[in-house]
Amino acid sequence: MSTSSWLTSPSCTLLPVDSSSSTPELIIQWLRFILLSPCPQRLLVSALDSLFLLFLLAFAAQKLYSRFYSRANTSSSITKPLLQDKDSDYRITFWFKLAFLVTTLLAISYTVLGILAFTQTNKLSSWKQIEALFRLFQAITNIVIVILMVHEKKFKSSKHPLSLRIYWIANFVIATLFAASAIVRLITVGEEKLELSLKIDDIFSLVNLPLSVFFFVISVKGSSGIHVIRISDVVATYRSISTDRTLSPYACSSFLSKTGWFWMNPLLNKGYKTPLKLEDVPSLPLDFRAEKMSELFQSNWPKPEENSKHPVGVTLFRCFWKQIAFTGFIAVIRLCVMYVGPLLIQSFVDFTSRKDSTTSEGIVLICVLFAAKSVEVLSVHQFNFHSQKLGMLIRSSIITSVYKKGLRLSSSSRQAHGTGQIVNHMAVDAQQLSDLMMQFHPIWLMPLQVGAALALMYSYVGLSVLAAVFGTSIVFLFTLYRTKSSNSFQFKIMTSRDSRMKATNELLNNMRVIKFQAWEEYFGNKIQQFREAEHGWIAKFLYYFAVNIGVLGTAPLAVTVLTFGTSTLIGIPLNAGTVFTITSIIKILQEPVRTFPQALIMISQATISLGRLDEFMVSKEMDENAVQREENCDGDVAVEIKDGKFSWDDKDENEALTVEELVIKKGDRAAIVGTVGSGKSSLLASVLGEMFKISGKVRVCGTTAYVAQTSWIQNATIKENILFGLPMNLEKYRETLRVCCLEKDLEMMEDGDETEIGERGINLSGGQKQRVQLARAVYHDTDIYLLDDVFSAVDAETGSFIFKECIMGALKDKTVLLVTHQVDFLHNVDSIMVMREGRVVQSGKYDELLKAGLDFGALVAAHESSMEIAETSDKTSDESAQSPKLARIASKEKESALEKQSSLDKPKSDKTAAKLIEDEERETGRVNLKVYKHYFTEAFGWWGIALMVAMSVAWMLSFLAGDYWLAIATADDSGIPSFTFITVYAVIAVVACIVVMVRALLFTYWGLKTSQSFFIGLLQSILHAPMSFFDTTPSGRILSRVSTDILWVDISIPMLVNFVMVAYLSLFSILIVTCQNSWETVFLLIPLFWLNNWYRKFYLATSRELTRLDSITKAPVIHHFSETISGVMTIRCLRKQNAFSQENIDRVNASLRMDFHNNGANEWLGFRLDYMGVVFLCIATLFMIFLPSAIVKPEYVGLSLSYGLSLSGLLSFTITMTCSVENKMVSVERIKQFTNLPSEAPWKIADKSPQNWPSHGTIELHNLEVRYRPNTPLVLKGVSLTIEGGEKVGVVGRTGSGKSTLIQVLFRLIEPSAGKIIIDGINISNVGLHDLRSRFGIIPQEPVLFQGTVRTNIDPLGLYSEEEIWKSLERCQLKEVVAAKPEKLDALVVDGGDNWSVGQRQLLCLGRIMLKRSKILFMDEATASVDSQTDAVIQKIIREDFADRTIISIAHRIPTVMDCDRVLVIDAGFAKEYDKPSRLLERPSLFAALVKEYSNRSA
């Protein structure tokens, strides 16, 4: 019997067999019949279904019986659902959703097929009945599986039941048999001989096979795709989840809600009613949180043995390959439906030109068009959303990883990268990689898209397609070459931006010193030079880009001319349908040609960013094992170093510190002394593990706390700074405040310990900052304390109190390593180490070292000679015993909290006085039209706008002319010769090319001019801003404007404005063409425009605020990072890395939730607008094809459709671009806020100060009153005094008395409220600020060095010769140090001067003054950071070099004030005492009380 009989017979009985066959052959025939014949196959499947259903029925009956049986026993576990867990939540993955969807579709299909089978069983033949029952069984089984899966979801089952998995495996085997028999039937019988029912069955079997494979995979995996999350685990894992904010609706929204972005509705509604606030925006879904991304990145980081050359790229791919694949899949779907529209043009033209067209044909065509465009719209917006979401996750993982790396960097790595560059890794590089996700897939999709387009064109114009291939190839090669050239520009832009940001950061951090020295112009020019370089590269890049855009904009037209010209030449007929199909395909072809170079640019930028990140992420980390740390260890040794050699540089291993042996026992107080630059701070750093250990052993037994020489205070309240993450223990906290002498300071502050400290502690004095960080260390109650010169910024009484109560009291059982210059405390310590040139040259007890003499003897001798002056007053001290006390000389410190506080005080009733740093100002509602006017008219005024609009209209008209010419020339009744047709078309194309190119270059020039104008305005405004602005504005807030906002204005906004203009004119041209040929659609325009406008308003209300909030939440991430890098030694010492990482994660989450919801809002709008465009297009087409052809000619149907097809994408593109412009205009608005800052007085006023002024240096204060702001208390209250030229005046007074205010008002950092200051007969209020400040010299308390060289630090303006510079270095004791360096005066000074000791920095600042030789010199505790020996030398130099100069000195060391001509005692804003020191000591005075304390401090 032939095989075909077995395969096609509907019979369920075995057909006659050849009895002569052997047994094996008979068995094969039987198996063939059972497995391949239609009827047995169906019986087999029905049997399997029956077994499965029976099993489920039995199981259900057993459960039901158990439930009834055990109802009496309510505690029985059988009544409880096995899978339910109240303390859990669940997440449904894509696997479950897909399985559920496929099962539902199968259930529906089998039900429909079953109903059809029953309706066709007229004769009720056995085959028909079997077929109907088979379909019924299949339908019931799939419905039951759907119910089972719903049950799984309800009870959060993570695994499919075993019975279902067995069923799916068996079903897969049978489905394979069905498919095999279908294929065999098709080959052996032939399609034409098969019955219709069998043919349908075979198609269904082949479709069913991949579905069965899918279920087979699921059954083998076993997982249902439901992930159960225990709430207790979630809370433990994500501690940062805020309970006061709802989770984003996205987390629990349905498939339909995610498809149409309905989950965005609650937020959009809220934003439409009232401007959104930070707390209104929901938090991120759990899977997108920064902590999850950070863990993911860490777990996928390549292992050392993998030796990966590009670790960051590899890690990102491992983390996100699934998301990349998914977005790629969506992009492929879009590609598949993209060309359906152009293919339909020919059908529509044919339909309108034929007389016998039927209505149903037209409706089918419109339905196909509608379906294809709907899928295209959905896929485009899903692709955008998921790509942006992926970009956001990548940004999150990079920022958190860069932050964690920053906490682990070694000292030399930190200096090599610099804060500015690391901030750029976070702000720019992370953003570049995030943006790449939108442009990643076009790279590999481009060949597919181009290939499909060329194949379609070949089917219409045959070999003429070769001309299109040739044209497209030239455009491709051109853009590739251009893109390659622009890569170097990208790198240069990034490098120059790094330099500019570094210089800006330095300017902002040291603004007080810069204003004192009148160096704003120098630093402004320095930043301006970096900007000129950056702007030059941006210009080159943008002009390159403009030419590319020009070529790409006209490429479709040029390719069309080539194609049609070739067709005309080789005689291929062109009709309306063909012409407009080809133009539509070429327009679509424009997209990959346009996006490809853009994608290449993005990839090149991202590659550079990845390279920079690779370099940073693999840079050397601090060696955690360099120091053996043991806690709760036995033995009496606390710190031990043996044969230790240390360096600050990881690479050249240049020894900076050598310690042969150092042993400090538990409970000991060890002092480290030595001259400036001898390595005292380095020794502490080596114990902390901060230095690179070349060799030797370091062991630390117990927990450590570190107090840095340069105070590090966070922008938080005083309480938060002291607690530093520990829980509050009130008794311990109060005791800490007492021993650190902070009680009185807090009493003077209106909000006490709740007072907010400004950035870098700007509203605290030097001593207060030092004591707050000491309190932080004391409160942490560690075993070992490393204190680096904690007494330098505090006065005599405070220093004595802290030494007795804190060092010798609260820390009496602790081990203390104390670096100090205060020789008078040394006889109380257990051991002293004397350092010189990076070595411990002497060690022992005070008396032992004193007998030995040498270095220690010299230090003590210098101190004792300085004390002699104070001791001469001992005879008067008894008389002074009854002298009036200052309220309490809490400290004679650099700046007072009260002084600074009062600058920002509000009336006493206002409880928010503690809030120094105000919340960032942000506009709400629409971006003001003035902002647009300001931007558009900045470069060339209204004429510039008129020219841009004119060029854009010319562009639109040239393109319209070309398309209308095509319609006219290809009409059936047109008699235009082919040569004329192509010549006219070519001329139009050339004109269009010229217009497009000129327009692109004009737009670029205009954008560059505008951005540079904005930058200069912003920089000048910041440079001219008063000091109070910098005291109350975090640097992160200014940096975000000069980095991100300027970046938008440089590149994004001009491009977006260009695109918006093009989009609106394109939209306008489409509507003209469509309405001209289908006039009824005019009535549709009214609702279309109304809906568009309503949607835009509805969306913009939320989107605008989200963009503003996004800008505001980005700055804290950067600010927190800058703050962390400054205090990284303290953070690492106290083991607070995890707490700081968590804070970074919280800030990143706050920023990214804005990003996420903004992207959701964008796609919510785009999807709706594009869908309206699809509906409009379909209705317009409906009108066109059903109107008589006399009214609408076929060629105009083709023209309208070729335009209308782009309407769906264009509507949303236009609105989205408009909204993007408005959102990005927020950057212009933010820049404008800082361009109009209140300015200080003019820098220079001509003819107000003679060239040699001041010649004598006489200072007269007449009834001087100073308040920081109107309605705030007076800080100086009617001070009147005269300082004669050449006099040395010492200024003393308690905290808040107004000492620093006096210096600030003399420099006019604050303007007097009343009274006047006259210097050498000229009122300083009439003199230009630079004329005034440049004539004075000042040595501030905190020594500030700038990145550069010794030469640029000592003489930034380049006014002096090399010989003069060496002379000043010799005078300030630095000549030997500088001469020893190979680069001499060009020796490197890193960011903040971190490669020089604090004492050396102070001496360099002194060198500046030596060079300047000002007639009036101000010293604000100038020698606080140097030892007594160096101090004595400096005082001697100042006496000699400045003998004829006027010197006003605020100092803590009494000898410094003792040899002054006069002493000024300021108390509570009044000049209480002003006389010679000897006279003040002769009578009871405030000054005498202070001298007595100083001379008795060692007692």
Short mmCIF file of C-alpha atoms in Angstrom, two decimals, residues 158 202 278 300 305 351 459 516 610 694 712 731 733 796 851 905 907 926 978 1035 1064 1104 1227 1284 1384 1400 1434 1476:
data_model
loop_
_atom_site.label_atom_id
_atom_site.label_comp_id
_atom_site.label_asym_id
_atom_site.label_seq_id
_atom_site.Cartn_x
_atom_site.Cartn_y
_atom_site.Cartn_z
CA SER A 158 7.54 29.34 41.92
CA ASP A 202 -1.12 20.60 8.74
CA LEU A 278 10.09 66.12 45.20
CA ASN A 300 29.97 40.63 37.23
CA GLU A 305 42.77 35.72 36.18
CA PHE A 351 -7.10 50.99 -6.76
CA SER A 459 11.16 44.94 -7.67
CA PHE A 516 41.46 88.92 49.27
CA LEU A 610 34.82 53.42 28.61
CA ILE A 694 57.43 49.90 50.24
CA TRP A 712 36.98 68.23 57.28
CA GLU A 731 25.26 61.54 78.48
CA TYR A 733 27.34 63.38 73.80
CA ALA A 796 45.73 79.52 74.91
CA LYS A 851 69.48 66.44 78.11
CA ASP A 905 20.41 85.45 60.43
CA PRO A 907 14.67 87.52 62.98
CA ARG A 926 6.02 77.28 32.09
CA SER A 978 11.64 62.27 -20.01
CA SER A 1035 29.77 74.60 44.89
CA TYR A 1064 7.05 72.04 12.21
CA ARG A 1104 8.86 70.41 32.93
CA SER A 1227 19.21 75.02 31.56
CA GLU A 1284 49.50 105.25 62.34
CA LYS A 1384 63.03 73.97 41.02
CA GLN A 1400 55.07 74.47 53.93
CA ILE A 1434 59.15 84.23 60.53
CA LYS A 1476 50.51 99.54 73.98
#
